[in-house]
CSV table of C-alpha atoms in Angstrom, one decimal:
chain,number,residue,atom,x,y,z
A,15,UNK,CA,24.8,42.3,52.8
A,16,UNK,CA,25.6,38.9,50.9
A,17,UNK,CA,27.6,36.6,52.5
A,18,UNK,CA,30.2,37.4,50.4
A,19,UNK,CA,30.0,40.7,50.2
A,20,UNK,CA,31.0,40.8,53.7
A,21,UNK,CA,34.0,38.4,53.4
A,22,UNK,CA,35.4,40.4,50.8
A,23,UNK,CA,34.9,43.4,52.6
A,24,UNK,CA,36.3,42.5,55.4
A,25,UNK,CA,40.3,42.8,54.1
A,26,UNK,CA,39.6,46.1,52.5
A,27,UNK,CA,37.5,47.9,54.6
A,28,UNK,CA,40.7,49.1,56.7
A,29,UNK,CA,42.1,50.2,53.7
A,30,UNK,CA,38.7,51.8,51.8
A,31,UNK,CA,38.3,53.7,55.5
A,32,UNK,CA,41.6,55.0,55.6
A,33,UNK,CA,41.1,56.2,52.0
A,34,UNK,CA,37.7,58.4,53.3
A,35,UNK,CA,40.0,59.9,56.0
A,36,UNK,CA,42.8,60.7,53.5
A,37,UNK,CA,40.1,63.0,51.8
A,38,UNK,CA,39.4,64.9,55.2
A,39,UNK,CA,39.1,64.1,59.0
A,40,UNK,CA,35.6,62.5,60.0
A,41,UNK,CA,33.6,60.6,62.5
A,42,UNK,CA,32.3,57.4,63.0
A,43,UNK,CA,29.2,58.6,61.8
A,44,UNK,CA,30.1,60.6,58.5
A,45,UNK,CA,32.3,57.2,57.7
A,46,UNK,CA,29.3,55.4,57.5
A,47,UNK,CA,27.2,57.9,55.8
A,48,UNK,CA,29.9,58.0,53.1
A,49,UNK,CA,30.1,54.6,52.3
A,50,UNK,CA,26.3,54.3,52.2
A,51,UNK,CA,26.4,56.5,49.8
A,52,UNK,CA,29.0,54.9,47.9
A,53,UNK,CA,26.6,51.8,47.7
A,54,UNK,CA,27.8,49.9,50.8
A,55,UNK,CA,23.6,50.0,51.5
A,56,UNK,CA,23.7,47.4,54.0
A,57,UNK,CA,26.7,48.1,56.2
A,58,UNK,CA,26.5,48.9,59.9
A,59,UNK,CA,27.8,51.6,62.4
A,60,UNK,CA,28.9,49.6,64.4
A,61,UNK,CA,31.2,47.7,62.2
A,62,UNK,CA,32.7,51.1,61.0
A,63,UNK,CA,33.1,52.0,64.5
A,64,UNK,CA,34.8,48.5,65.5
A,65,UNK,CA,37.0,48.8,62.7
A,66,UNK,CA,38.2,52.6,63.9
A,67,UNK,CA,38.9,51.5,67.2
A,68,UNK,CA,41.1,49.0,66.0
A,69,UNK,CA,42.9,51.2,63.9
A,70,UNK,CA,43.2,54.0,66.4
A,71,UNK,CA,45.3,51.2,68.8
A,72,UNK,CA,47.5,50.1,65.8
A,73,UNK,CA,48.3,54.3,65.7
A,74,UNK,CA,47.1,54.7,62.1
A,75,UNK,CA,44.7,57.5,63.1
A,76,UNK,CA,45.0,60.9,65.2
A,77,UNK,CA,41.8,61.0,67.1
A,78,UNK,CA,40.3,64.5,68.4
A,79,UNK,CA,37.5,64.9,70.3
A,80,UNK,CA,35.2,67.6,69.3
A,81,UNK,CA,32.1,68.9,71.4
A,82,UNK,CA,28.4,67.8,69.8
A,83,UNK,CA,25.4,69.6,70.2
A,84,UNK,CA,24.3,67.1,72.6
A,85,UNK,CA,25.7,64.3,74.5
A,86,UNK,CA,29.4,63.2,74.5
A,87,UNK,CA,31.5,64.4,72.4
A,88,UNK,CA,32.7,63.0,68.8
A,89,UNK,CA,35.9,61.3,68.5
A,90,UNK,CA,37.4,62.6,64.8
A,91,UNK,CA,39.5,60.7,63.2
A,92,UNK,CA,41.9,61.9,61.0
A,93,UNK,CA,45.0,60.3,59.1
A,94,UNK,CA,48.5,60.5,60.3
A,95,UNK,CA,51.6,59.3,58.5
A,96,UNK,CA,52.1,55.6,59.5
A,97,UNK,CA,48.5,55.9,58.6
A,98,UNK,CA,49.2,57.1,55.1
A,99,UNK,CA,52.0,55.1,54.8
A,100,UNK,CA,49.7,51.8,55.4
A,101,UNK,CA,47.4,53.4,52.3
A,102,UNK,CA,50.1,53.7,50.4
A,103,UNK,CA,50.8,50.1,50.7
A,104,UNK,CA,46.6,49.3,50.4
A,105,UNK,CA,46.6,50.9,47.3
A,106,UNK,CA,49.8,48.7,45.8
A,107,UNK,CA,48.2,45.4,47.0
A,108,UNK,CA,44.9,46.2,45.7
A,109,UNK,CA,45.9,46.9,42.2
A,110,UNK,CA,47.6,44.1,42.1
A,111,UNK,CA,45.3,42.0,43.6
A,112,UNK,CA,43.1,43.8,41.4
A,113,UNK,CA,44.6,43.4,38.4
A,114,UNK,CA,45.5,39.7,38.4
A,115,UNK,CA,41.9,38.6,39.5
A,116,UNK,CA,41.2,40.8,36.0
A,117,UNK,CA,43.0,38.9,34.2
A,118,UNK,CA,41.8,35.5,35.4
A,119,UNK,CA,38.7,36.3,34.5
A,120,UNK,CA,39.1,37.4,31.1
A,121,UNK,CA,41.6,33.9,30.8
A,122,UNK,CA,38.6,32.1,31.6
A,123,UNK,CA,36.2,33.9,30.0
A,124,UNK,CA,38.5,34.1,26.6
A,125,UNK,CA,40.3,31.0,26.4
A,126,UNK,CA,41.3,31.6,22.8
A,127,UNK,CA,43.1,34.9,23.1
A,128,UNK,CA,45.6,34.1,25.3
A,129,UNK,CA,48.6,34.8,22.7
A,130,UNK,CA,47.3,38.3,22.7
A,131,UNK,CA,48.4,38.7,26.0
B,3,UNK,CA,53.7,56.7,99.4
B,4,UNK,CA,50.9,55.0,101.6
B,5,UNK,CA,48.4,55.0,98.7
B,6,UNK,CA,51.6,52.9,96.7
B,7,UNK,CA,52.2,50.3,99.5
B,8,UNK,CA,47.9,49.7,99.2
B,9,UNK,CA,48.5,49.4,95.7
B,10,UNK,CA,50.9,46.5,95.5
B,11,UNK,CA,48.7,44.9,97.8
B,12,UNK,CA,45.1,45.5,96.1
B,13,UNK,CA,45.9,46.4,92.5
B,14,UNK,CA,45.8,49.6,91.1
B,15,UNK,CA,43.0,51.6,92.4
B,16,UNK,CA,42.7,54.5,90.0
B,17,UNK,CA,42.0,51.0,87.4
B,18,UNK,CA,39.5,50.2,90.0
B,19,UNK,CA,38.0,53.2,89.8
B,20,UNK,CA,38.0,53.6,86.1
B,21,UNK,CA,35.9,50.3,86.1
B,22,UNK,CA,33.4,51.7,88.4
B,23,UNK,CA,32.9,55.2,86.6
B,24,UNK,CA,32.5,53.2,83.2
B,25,UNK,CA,30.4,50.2,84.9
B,26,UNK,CA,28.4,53.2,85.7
B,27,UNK,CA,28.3,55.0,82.4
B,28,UNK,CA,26.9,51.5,80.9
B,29,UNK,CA,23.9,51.0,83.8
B,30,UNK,CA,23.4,54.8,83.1
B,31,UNK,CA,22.3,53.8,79.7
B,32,UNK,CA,18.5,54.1,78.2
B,33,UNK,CA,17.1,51.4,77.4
B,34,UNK,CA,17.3,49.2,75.1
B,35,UNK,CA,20.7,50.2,75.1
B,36,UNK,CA,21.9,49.4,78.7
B,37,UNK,CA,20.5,45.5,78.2
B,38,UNK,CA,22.8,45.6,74.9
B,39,UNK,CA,26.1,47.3,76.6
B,40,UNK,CA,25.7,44.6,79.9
B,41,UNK,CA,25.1,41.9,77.4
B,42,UNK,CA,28.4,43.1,75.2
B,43,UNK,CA,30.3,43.8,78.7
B,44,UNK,CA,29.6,40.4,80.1
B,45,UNK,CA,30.7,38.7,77.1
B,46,UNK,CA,33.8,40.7,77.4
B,47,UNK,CA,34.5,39.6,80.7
B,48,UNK,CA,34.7,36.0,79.0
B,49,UNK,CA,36.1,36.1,75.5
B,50,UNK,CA,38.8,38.9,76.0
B,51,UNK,CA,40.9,36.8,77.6
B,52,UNK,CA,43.1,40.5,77.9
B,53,UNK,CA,45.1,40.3,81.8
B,54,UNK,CA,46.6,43.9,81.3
B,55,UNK,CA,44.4,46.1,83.0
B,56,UNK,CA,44.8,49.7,81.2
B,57,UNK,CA,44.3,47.8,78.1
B,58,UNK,CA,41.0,45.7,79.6
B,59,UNK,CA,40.0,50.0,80.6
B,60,UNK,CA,40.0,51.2,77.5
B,61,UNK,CA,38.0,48.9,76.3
B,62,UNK,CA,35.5,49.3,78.5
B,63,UNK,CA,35.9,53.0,78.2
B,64,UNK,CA,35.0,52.4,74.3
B,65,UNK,CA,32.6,50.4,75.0
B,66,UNK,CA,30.7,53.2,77.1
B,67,UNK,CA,31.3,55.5,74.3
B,68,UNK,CA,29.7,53.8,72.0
B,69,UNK,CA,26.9,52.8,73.6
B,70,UNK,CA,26.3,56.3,74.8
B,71,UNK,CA,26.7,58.0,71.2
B,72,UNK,CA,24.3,55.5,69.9
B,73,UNK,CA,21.6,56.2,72.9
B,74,UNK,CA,21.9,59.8,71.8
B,75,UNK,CA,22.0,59.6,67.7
B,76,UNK,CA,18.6,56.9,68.5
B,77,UNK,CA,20.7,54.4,66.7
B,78,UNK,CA,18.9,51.1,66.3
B,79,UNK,CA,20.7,48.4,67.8
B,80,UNK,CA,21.0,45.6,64.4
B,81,UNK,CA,22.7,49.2,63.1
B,82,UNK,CA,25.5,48.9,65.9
B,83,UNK,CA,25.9,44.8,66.3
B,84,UNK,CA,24.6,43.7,63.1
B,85,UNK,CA,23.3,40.3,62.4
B,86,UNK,CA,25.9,38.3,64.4
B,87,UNK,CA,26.6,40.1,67.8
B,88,UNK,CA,29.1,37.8,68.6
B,89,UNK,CA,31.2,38.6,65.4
B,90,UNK,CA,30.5,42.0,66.3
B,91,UNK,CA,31.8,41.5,70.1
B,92,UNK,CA,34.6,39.2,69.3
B,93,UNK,CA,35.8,41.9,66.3
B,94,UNK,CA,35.4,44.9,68.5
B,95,UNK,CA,37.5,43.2,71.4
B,96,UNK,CA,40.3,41.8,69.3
B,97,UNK,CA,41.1,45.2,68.5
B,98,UNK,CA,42.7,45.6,72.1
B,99,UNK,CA,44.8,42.4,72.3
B,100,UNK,CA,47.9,43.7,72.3
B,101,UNK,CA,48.5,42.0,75.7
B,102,UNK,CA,46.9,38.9,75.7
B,103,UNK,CA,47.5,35.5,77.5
B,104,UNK,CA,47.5,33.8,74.3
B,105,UNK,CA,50.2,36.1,73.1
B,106,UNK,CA,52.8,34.0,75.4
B,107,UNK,CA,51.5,30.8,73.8
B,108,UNK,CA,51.5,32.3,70.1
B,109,UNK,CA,55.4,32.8,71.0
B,110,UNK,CA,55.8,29.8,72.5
B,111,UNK,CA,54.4,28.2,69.4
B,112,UNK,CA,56.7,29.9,67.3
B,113,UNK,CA,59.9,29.1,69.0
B,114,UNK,CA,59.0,25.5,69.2
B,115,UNK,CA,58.5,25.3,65.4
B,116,UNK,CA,61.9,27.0,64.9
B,117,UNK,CA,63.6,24.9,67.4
B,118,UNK,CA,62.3,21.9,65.5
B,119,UNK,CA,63.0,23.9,62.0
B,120,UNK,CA,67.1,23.5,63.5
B,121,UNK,CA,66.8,20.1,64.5
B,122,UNK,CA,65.7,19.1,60.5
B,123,UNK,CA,68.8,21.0,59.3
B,124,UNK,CA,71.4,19.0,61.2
């Protein structure tokens, strides 16, 4: 992953992982399956499972765990309220965050139109 | 009663034994994944800088369940630490310091800037 790909990623991957378990309840595993899929390529278990540990002490996320087919069990993580309510507030930040980096770039990129705006 | 009065004098022993069973679960390990859990557990014993002992567990406890899900899934290794272990150690353990030494001095830091912060107002 580019360097800054990973900086970047680093505030929002809470929030992007919380989204996954606000779909349904999943492990470590799945999590990281998902957002392979999503185009995350080059991201790692292990950070996934770093990142639900710490969420599972700060009591965002239920954890159950369910028997595997072989060796330990799976710890699933699903979304409680404080953790829904800390999405809730993601999703605010990001679009604003969002939403003035926008517009930064189209200032810079379109000096001109500013009245417009 | 007895087991209490050991207790005060030794520390807790059912911590003690908690270590032990998870120490175990990590030299249990396959390799190469038991030369990557020491490594991580070592480090740990360094960097955490955590003095409360059922957080320093649970840690340890995680640690041993990862390490054993990723023995059994055939994970590769760079798929679990990635391309700076340390990051990877250092991220995974500041997700249990709650209770750390450095908390007393973050709070100490604090108050001193606030006591200073009054002192400007006068």
């Amino acid at each position: 992953m580019g360097k800054q790909m990973t900086e970047m990623l680093k505030g929002t991957l809470e929030g992007i992982v919380l989204a996954i378990l606000a779909s349904r309840p999943a492990y470590g595993y799945e999590i990281t399956a998902r957002l392979r899929e999503q185009g995350f390529s080059d991201i790692v278990e292990g950070t996934v499972y770093a990142l639900l540990v710490r969420i599972e002490q700060r009591g965002l996320v239920d954890v159950a765990k369910v028997p595997s087919e072989k060796g330990p069990p799976r710890k699933v993580y699903s979304l409680n309220a404080l953790g829904s309510e800390y999405l809730e507030e993601f999703w605010g930040t990001w679009s604003f965050l969002a939403e003035r980096i926008e517009q930064l770039h189209h200032d810079i990129e379109h000096p001109h139109d500013e009245g417009e705006n | 009663m007895v087991a209490k009065w050991i207790e005060t004098l030794t520390g807790s022993l059912e911590q003690k034994k908690q270590y032990k069973q998870d120490k175990a679960r990590i030299d249990g390990l396959p390799e190469p994944y038991a030369t990557a859990a020491k490594a991580m557990h070592r480090y740990f014993m360094y960097f955490g800088g955590i003095t409360d002992g059922d957080t320093l567990m649970t840690m340890f406890g995680d640690l041993a369940d990862l390490w054993e899900r990723a023995a059994v899934d055939g994970t590769p290794i760079r798929d679990i630490v990635g391309d700076d272990p340390v990051e990877f150690a250092e991220t995974f353990a500041q997700a249990y310091t709650g209770k750390q030494w450095i908390d007393k001095e973050r709070a100490r830091l604090t108050k001193a800037i606030e006591d200073a912060e009054r002192e400007e107002r006068k």
